[in-house]
XYZ file of C-alpha atoms in Angstrom:
470
model
C -0.221 -0.290 0.304
C 1.186 2.799 -1.240
C 2.170 6.223 1.286
C -0.365 7.750 0.619
C -2.736 5.100 0.595
C -1.583 4.520 4.448
C -1.747 8.204 5.608
C -5.804 8.411 4.876
C -6.580 5.462 7.015
C -5.966 6.833 10.313
C -9.575 6.753 11.023
C -11.366 7.618 14.023
C -13.509 4.929 15.786
C -16.841 5.039 15.405
C -18.893 6.590 18.257
C -21.150 4.974 19.982
C -24.523 6.504 19.848
C -24.032 5.559 16.029
C -23.692 1.721 16.861
C -26.223 2.079 19.369
C -28.602 3.639 17.435
C -27.589 1.168 14.223
C -28.115 -1.315 16.198
C -31.620 -0.368 17.732
C -32.532 0.269 13.297
C -30.675 -3.493 11.990
C -30.559 -6.038 14.920
C -28.311 -8.348 13.297
C -28.216 -6.594 9.572
C -25.093 -4.522 10.440
C -22.254 -6.690 11.987
C -19.305 -5.125 13.589
C -16.878 -7.885 14.269
C -13.045 -7.784 12.660
C -14.034 -11.235 10.744
C -16.860 -9.695 9.138
C -15.579 -6.674 8.511
C -12.299 -8.702 6.673
C -14.637 -9.750 4.015
C -14.847 -6.118 2.718
C -11.599 -4.938 3.346
C -9.736 -6.152 -0.327
C -10.944 -5.995 -4.203
C -9.819 -7.033 -7.566
C -7.009 -4.506 -7.356
C -3.241 -4.565 -5.380
C -4.034 -1.144 -3.359
C -2.898 -3.433 -0.527
C -6.286 -4.155 2.534
C -8.430 -1.008 3.786
C -11.265 -2.554 6.230
C -14.315 -1.208 7.125
C -15.590 -0.533 10.518
C -18.870 -1.495 10.539
C -21.026 -4.135 7.528
C -24.938 -3.831 6.485
C -26.172 -5.868 3.825
C -29.014 -3.773 2.343
C -32.146 -5.999 1.982
C -34.514 -3.015 0.522
C -34.366 1.100 0.024
C -35.838 1.836 3.217
C -32.601 -0.014 4.746
C -30.568 2.120 2.607
C -32.503 5.140 3.161
C -32.137 4.433 7.431
C -28.568 4.091 7.021
C -27.425 7.160 5.262
C -29.687 9.501 7.077
C -27.580 7.696 10.312
C -24.374 8.632 9.089
C -25.357 11.967 7.390
C -25.782 12.088 11.043
C -22.680 10.756 12.740
C -20.755 11.762 9.615
C -19.891 8.663 9.237
C -18.336 6.655 5.747
C -19.930 4.870 3.343
C -18.931 3.051 0.993
C -21.612 1.408 -1.558
C -20.462 -2.047 -3.159
C -21.923 -5.334 -5.901
C -20.126 -7.951 -6.780
C -16.702 -6.812 -5.691
C -14.729 -6.429 -8.846
C -13.661 -3.556 -9.313
C -9.744 -2.665 -9.734
C -8.971 0.398 -9.453
C -9.752 0.487 -6.181
C -13.368 1.397 -6.033
C -14.713 -0.064 -2.986
C -11.785 0.267 -0.553
C -12.703 1.506 2.764
C -10.220 4.307 2.700
C -11.779 5.955 5.724
C -13.159 3.265 7.164
C -16.779 3.165 8.414
C -19.691 1.387 7.035
C -20.002 -1.028 3.576
C -22.453 -1.344 2.272
C -23.565 -4.654 0.456
C -26.647 -4.728 -2.127
C -25.974 -7.851 -3.090
C -28.634 -9.159 -1.081
C -31.026 -6.554 -3.450
C -31.185 -8.497 -6.204
C -34.602 -9.040 -7.958
C -35.806 -8.007 -11.108
C -38.358 -6.540 -10.521
C -40.496 -6.037 -13.606
C -39.796 -6.728 -17.585
C -41.591 -4.633 -19.968
C -41.108 -6.193 -22.902
C -43.526 -4.146 -25.431
C -41.290 -1.406 -24.687
C -38.271 -3.201 -24.695
C -36.653 -2.023 -20.789
C -36.501 -4.312 -17.467
C -36.486 -2.671 -14.140
C -34.095 -3.861 -11.320
C -32.451 -3.505 -8.109
C -28.590 -2.406 -8.232
C -27.457 -6.386 -7.141
C -28.351 -8.216 -10.827
C -26.266 -9.355 -12.876
C -26.674 -9.251 -16.923
C -26.532 -12.879 -16.424
C -29.474 -13.379 -13.845
C -31.323 -9.984 -15.674
C -30.431 -12.111 -18.478
C -31.340 -15.084 -18.272
C -34.894 -14.319 -17.108
C -35.706 -12.701 -20.358
C -34.331 -15.729 -23.025
C -37.663 -16.696 -23.041
C -38.450 -12.531 -24.043
C -36.422 -12.420 -27.416
C -34.870 -9.350 -26.314
C -31.799 -9.328 -23.657
C -29.640 -7.378 -22.526
C -26.647 -6.399 -24.371
C -22.786 -4.598 -22.311
C -21.292 -7.259 -21.542
C -17.865 -5.938 -18.954
C -16.312 -9.340 -18.821
C -17.324 -10.405 -14.870
C -21.095 -11.138 -14.412
C -21.018 -6.843 -12.569
C -23.828 -6.101 -10.590
C -26.334 -3.406 -12.897
C -25.686 -0.788 -10.051
C -22.338 -1.512 -9.837
C -22.115 -1.145 -13.747
C -24.041 2.450 -13.385
C -21.795 3.174 -11.094
C -18.529 3.484 -12.328
C -19.771 3.774 -16.166
C -19.005 0.280 -17.216
C -18.934 -0.934 -20.948
C -17.254 -3.568 -22.545
C -17.187 -6.253 -25.679
C -20.535 -4.870 -27.904
C -20.559 -1.366 -26.874
C -19.715 -0.962 -30.675
C -23.355 -1.478 -31.063
C -25.368 -1.033 -27.989
C -23.655 1.267 -26.220
C -22.131 0.906 -22.893
C -24.664 1.839 -19.399
C -24.965 5.556 -20.482
C -26.263 4.664 -22.868
C -28.952 1.766 -22.141
C -30.259 3.228 -18.142
C -33.419 5.200 -18.649
C -34.163 5.444 -14.726
C -32.980 5.384 -11.463
C -33.870 6.279 -8.541
C -30.829 7.386 -5.529
C -31.239 7.228 -2.050
C -28.199 11.027 -1.409
C -26.462 11.309 1.615
C -29.293 12.563 3.776
C -30.993 9.144 3.126
C -33.865 10.758 0.530
C -34.888 8.920 -1.772
C -34.879 10.572 -4.741
C -36.211 8.621 -8.755
C -34.376 9.955 -12.279
C -35.661 9.904 -15.611
C -38.282 8.278 -16.942
C -39.317 4.161 -19.682
C -39.623 6.668 -22.938
C -36.648 6.438 -25.371
C -36.536 10.498 -24.972
C -36.896 13.129 -21.977
C -36.403 16.838 -22.254
C -37.491 18.065 -18.701
C -33.923 19.847 -16.831
C -30.798 18.982 -15.781
C -29.607 15.256 -17.362
C -30.172 13.623 -12.935
C -29.401 10.105 -13.934
C -26.403 10.255 -16.416
C -24.625 12.592 -13.476
C -24.958 9.536 -11.290
C -23.605 6.903 -14.098
C -19.974 6.453 -13.334
C -20.173 8.143 -10.266
C -18.523 5.398 -8.417
C -21.063 5.959 -4.857
C -19.680 8.870 -4.499
C -22.842 11.213 -4.738
C -25.442 8.634 -3.587
C -26.905 5.652 -3.362
C -28.538 3.747 -6.721
C -31.025 1.419 -5.468
C -32.828 0.771 -8.937
C -32.665 1.052 -12.498
C -34.154 0.330 -15.536
C -32.629 -0.158 -19.119
C -33.058 -0.582 -22.164
C -33.150 -4.157 -23.763
C -32.257 -5.326 -27.048
C -34.032 -7.932 -29.482
C -32.485 -10.395 -29.679
C -30.042 -10.669 -33.283
C -31.438 -13.341 -36.302
C -27.905 -14.732 -36.897
C -24.992 -14.371 -35.702
C -21.647 -14.433 -37.417
C -18.168 -14.842 -35.989
C -14.972 -13.722 -38.081
C -11.253 -13.866 -37.127
C -8.473 -12.748 -38.766
C -4.403 -12.763 -37.831
C -1.918 -10.313 -38.790
C 1.613 -10.469 -39.196
C 1.502 -7.160 -37.056
C -0.185 -5.358 -34.500
C -0.815 -1.864 -36.793
C -2.245 -3.772 -39.724
C -4.851 -5.244 -37.249
C -5.395 -2.468 -35.406
C -5.502 -0.007 -38.468
C -8.178 -3.126 -40.599
C -10.806 -1.387 -37.184
C -11.185 2.028 -38.725
C -11.618 0.080 -41.931
C -15.007 -1.856 -41.029
C -16.311 0.722 -39.061
C -16.367 2.806 -41.948
C -18.523 -0.192 -44.239
C -21.577 0.208 -42.693
C -21.253 -3.442 -41.215
C -23.870 -4.563 -38.070
C -20.415 -4.794 -36.054
C -21.959 -6.155 -32.742
C -17.902 -6.441 -30.933
C -14.578 -5.841 -32.263
C -11.644 -7.204 -30.363
C -8.172 -7.368 -29.846
C -5.196 -9.982 -28.982
C -1.258 -9.857 -29.819
C 0.396 -12.869 -30.275
C 1.601 -12.893 -26.154
C -2.337 -13.606 -26.213
C -2.213 -15.571 -29.169
C 0.069 -17.364 -27.959
C -1.151 -17.533 -24.129
C -3.818 -19.393 -25.503
C -2.661 -21.722 -27.692
C -0.780 -23.050 -24.650
C -3.228 -23.131 -22.251
C -6.034 -24.295 -23.933
C -4.558 -26.034 -27.298
C -6.482 -23.889 -30.140
C -3.629 -23.823 -32.213
C -4.349 -20.140 -33.761
C -1.735 -18.416 -35.806
C 0.549 -16.869 -33.166
C 0.073 -13.527 -34.160
C -1.811 -10.033 -33.336
C -5.432 -11.331 -34.184
C -8.637 -9.711 -34.160
C -12.584 -11.054 -33.047
C -14.784 -9.596 -34.929
C -18.872 -10.186 -34.098
C -21.873 -9.830 -37.106
C -25.195 -10.141 -36.583
C -28.041 -9.706 -39.016
C -30.173 -11.898 -41.002
C -29.308 -15.317 -42.654
C -29.692 -13.379 -46.215
C -27.380 -10.635 -44.935
C -24.433 -11.712 -42.915
C -22.995 -14.012 -45.779
C -22.181 -10.840 -48.216
C -20.992 -8.909 -44.773
C -18.968 -12.041 -44.184
C -17.290 -11.161 -47.947
C -17.132 -7.953 -47.031
C -15.222 -8.569 -43.975
C -12.821 -10.799 -45.625
C -11.848 -8.293 -48.646
C -10.892 -5.679 -46.047
C -8.691 -7.474 -43.864
C -7.509 -9.212 -47.569
C -6.071 -5.544 -48.157
C -4.360 -4.732 -44.797
C -2.386 -8.135 -45.176
C -4.246 -10.523 -43.280
C -2.049 -14.022 -42.884
C -5.482 -15.632 -41.996
C -9.034 -15.415 -41.982
C -11.661 -17.804 -41.383
C -15.602 -17.154 -40.143
C -18.399 -19.133 -38.408
C -22.016 -19.559 -38.358
C -23.662 -21.970 -36.233
C -22.930 -22.152 -32.498
C -19.887 -24.529 -31.250
C -17.755 -22.431 -34.349
C -18.845 -19.403 -33.054
C -17.785 -20.707 -29.401
C -14.471 -22.104 -31.307
C -13.542 -18.796 -32.833
C -14.700 -16.471 -29.331
C -12.746 -19.717 -27.122
C -9.738 -16.815 -27.924
C -10.483 -14.311 -26.215
C -13.208 -15.799 -23.535
C -9.884 -17.919 -22.338
C -7.210 -14.604 -23.362
C -7.224 -14.041 -19.639
C -7.465 -16.943 -17.653
C -4.296 -18.247 -19.951
C -2.263 -15.106 -19.972
C -1.898 -16.253 -15.614
C 0.429 -19.278 -17.103
C 2.721 -16.983 -18.506
C 4.038 -16.265 -14.878
C 3.135 -18.416 -12.004
C 3.230 -16.932 -8.884
C 3.275 -13.860 -10.314
C -0.203 -10.209 -9.680
C -1.246 -9.035 -12.475
C -2.163 -5.779 -13.019
C -4.416 -4.342 -15.532
C -4.708 -1.051 -16.684
C -6.854 0.207 -19.585
C -6.462 3.544 -22.074
C -9.099 4.831 -24.877
C -8.372 6.867 -27.581
C -9.966 8.290 -31.154
C -10.255 5.644 -33.587
C -7.723 7.693 -35.556
C -4.903 7.067 -33.752
C -5.032 3.489 -31.929
C -2.828 1.985 -33.869
C 0.202 4.378 -32.753
C -0.390 3.869 -30.122
C -1.124 0.918 -29.209
C 2.052 0.069 -31.102
C 4.148 2.780 -29.087
C 3.043 0.666 -25.715
C 3.933 -2.696 -27.501
C 7.562 -1.237 -28.156
C 7.699 0.488 -23.557
C 6.743 -3.362 -22.558
C 9.255 -5.178 -24.737
C 11.648 -2.929 -23.976
C 10.613 -3.111 -20.107
C 10.630 -6.926 -20.503
C 7.975 -7.762 -18.074
C 5.411 -10.239 -18.985
C 2.812 -8.640 -20.867
C -0.247 -8.092 -23.673
C -2.370 -6.197 -24.845
C -5.967 -6.655 -26.408
C -9.111 -5.002 -25.693
C -12.751 -3.658 -26.979
C -10.634 -1.589 -29.822
C -13.689 -1.109 -32.049
C -14.609 1.808 -29.501
C -11.153 3.255 -29.503
C -10.569 1.280 -25.582
C -7.724 -1.572 -25.839
C -5.745 -2.442 -21.587
C -2.839 -3.956 -20.879
C -1.946 -7.190 -18.591
C 1.460 -6.773 -16.923
C 2.942 -10.223 -14.803
C 4.790 -9.033 -11.821
C 6.665 -10.287 -8.966
C 4.874 -8.286 -5.891
C 7.576 -8.159 -3.835
C 10.237 -6.829 -5.836
C 9.516 -3.001 -6.235
C 11.682 -3.066 -8.718
C 9.322 -4.603 -10.788
C 6.394 -2.064 -9.177
C 7.575 1.199 -10.002
C 7.825 -0.388 -14.024
C 4.737 -1.393 -13.838
C 2.914 1.929 -12.973
C 5.471 4.209 -14.947
C 4.134 1.243 -17.624
C 0.897 2.160 -17.032
C 1.610 6.236 -16.814
C 3.087 6.770 -20.393
C -0.129 4.939 -21.562
C -2.295 7.231 -19.985
C -0.542 10.358 -20.836
C -0.591 9.351 -24.627
C -4.647 8.987 -24.200
C -4.093 11.909 -22.980
C -2.512 13.826 -25.643
C -3.806 12.012 -28.308
C -7.092 13.695 -27.085
C -8.681 10.148 -24.652
C -10.113 9.802 -21.703
C -7.155 7.767 -19.165
C -9.333 5.305 -18.155
C -12.177 3.959 -20.450
C -14.677 1.560 -18.359
C -12.760 0.327 -15.586
C -12.974 3.887 -14.189
C -11.340 5.687 -11.305
C -10.995 5.070 -7.803
C -7.960 5.040 -5.759
C -5.787 4.881 -8.815
C -5.885 7.314 -11.344
C -7.242 9.596 -8.551
C -4.386 11.373 -9.767
C -4.894 11.917 -13.415
C -7.967 13.943 -12.987
C -6.009 17.197 -13.247
C -4.766 16.650 -16.615
C -8.431 14.691 -18.203
C -10.364 17.034 -17.269
C -8.200 20.697 -15.820
C -9.594 23.232 -12.771
C -12.328 24.518 -13.619
C -14.002 21.245 -14.985
C -12.951 19.807 -11.329
C -14.132 22.387 -9.107
C -17.074 22.157 -10.823
C -17.261 18.016 -9.310
C -16.209 18.872 -6.159
C -19.203 21.687 -5.912
C -21.761 19.132 -7.217
C -20.079 16.232 -4.118
C -20.788 18.973 -0.969
C -23.916 20.252 -2.471
C -25.304 16.536 -2.015
C -22.822 14.915 -0.148
C -21.927 17.564 2.173
C -20.677 16.190 4.822
C -18.375 14.099 2.175
C -19.014 10.985 3.549
C -20.258 8.606 -0.117
C -16.953 6.662 -0.440
C -15.119 9.245 0.205
C -11.220 10.455 -1.013
C -12.301 8.485 -4.625
C -12.056 9.813 -8.378
C -12.097 13.989 -7.260
C -8.119 14.628 -6.030
C -8.243 17.246 -3.255
C -8.912 21.045 -4.297
């Protein structure tokens, strides 16, 4: 844990009156034991262990409202969390306080098939929702990889593999219910597909990482399941040729739902781990949606585009078995890459850049990593300019830790210089807070701090995250 974080961990004990009132209000649902708090002391990041001082598993929005009103009264921090899959330190209890676990609020409240929307509690996961939608002919498209909760996906403005066609969370939320820092319950947005009715408070909360309130209900858009799908795999001798194909494919108006990139190291790893026998070169995996009649024409066009970019191998799959075989490379990449250095810690970072700059920045990042000598892989959702760097380091080696942070810094600085973002989907949390000044500038940050203070005057909502101190 870095010194800057450890210095902020000197939090006071919970006020006695707060504990007594919380026990009266919630009974055994709120726990103060060290063993209970230890279960909420970490996330998927390597930032450190930061236990809360109490844990409440909320059963409904009334629990959330009562807790926040009490925490507001006694100035006790609250960190809301869902599936716990954050990798940037979003849900660590930096200043102690209460971990508010929303995972038991996992009811699908309504499916409005005729309106192409559904209303859910924040603990519902994307796989759970899609299972419930199986017989409706509809699906929820946002896929960040992990089976994240929809509340967490809203809080971090998640996206993923299908963003290139269906958009991220911000495009797929119609309405929200949220509990504010003082316990008031607010509804914003509506089930209609558009509205011109004042400030867009729903999208203010999306991406706020729990710093403005706790999302207690979500109405999301649903989409018709595609009539037919095809998956195409294209291999290239070099990274630049592979990534440059992306913009050309998008410019042709093909119905591309996913465009995933794997570098040579990623393909080597999945071949060794899963025996896929793929050409060990930079690779694109692309999914097309449409009618059975249109798919063959789209695949033929895509084949020609890839050939023009010196593609060395191209194949397409139409039935489920073929598609699963081709997607196996992407689905198994992370766990395959972990085998490249057994016992090492995986550190991941992401950035998002304009498509015109994508190939150059990925190639520069690749060159940096080769020079550094650490095992690495670059992969990502290149259809929307988003890529990820995975590094395998010996966590006990300070030099490797510093090298990993330096590589992360280089990627972020290049992304910002190109007009991009320091994170495309991982979010800010604790780890990327130092880039917010460069990303937004002083005036925008001052406005964000003003909004934060207006909604959370005692700074109890996930304090120390996302916004750097003034």
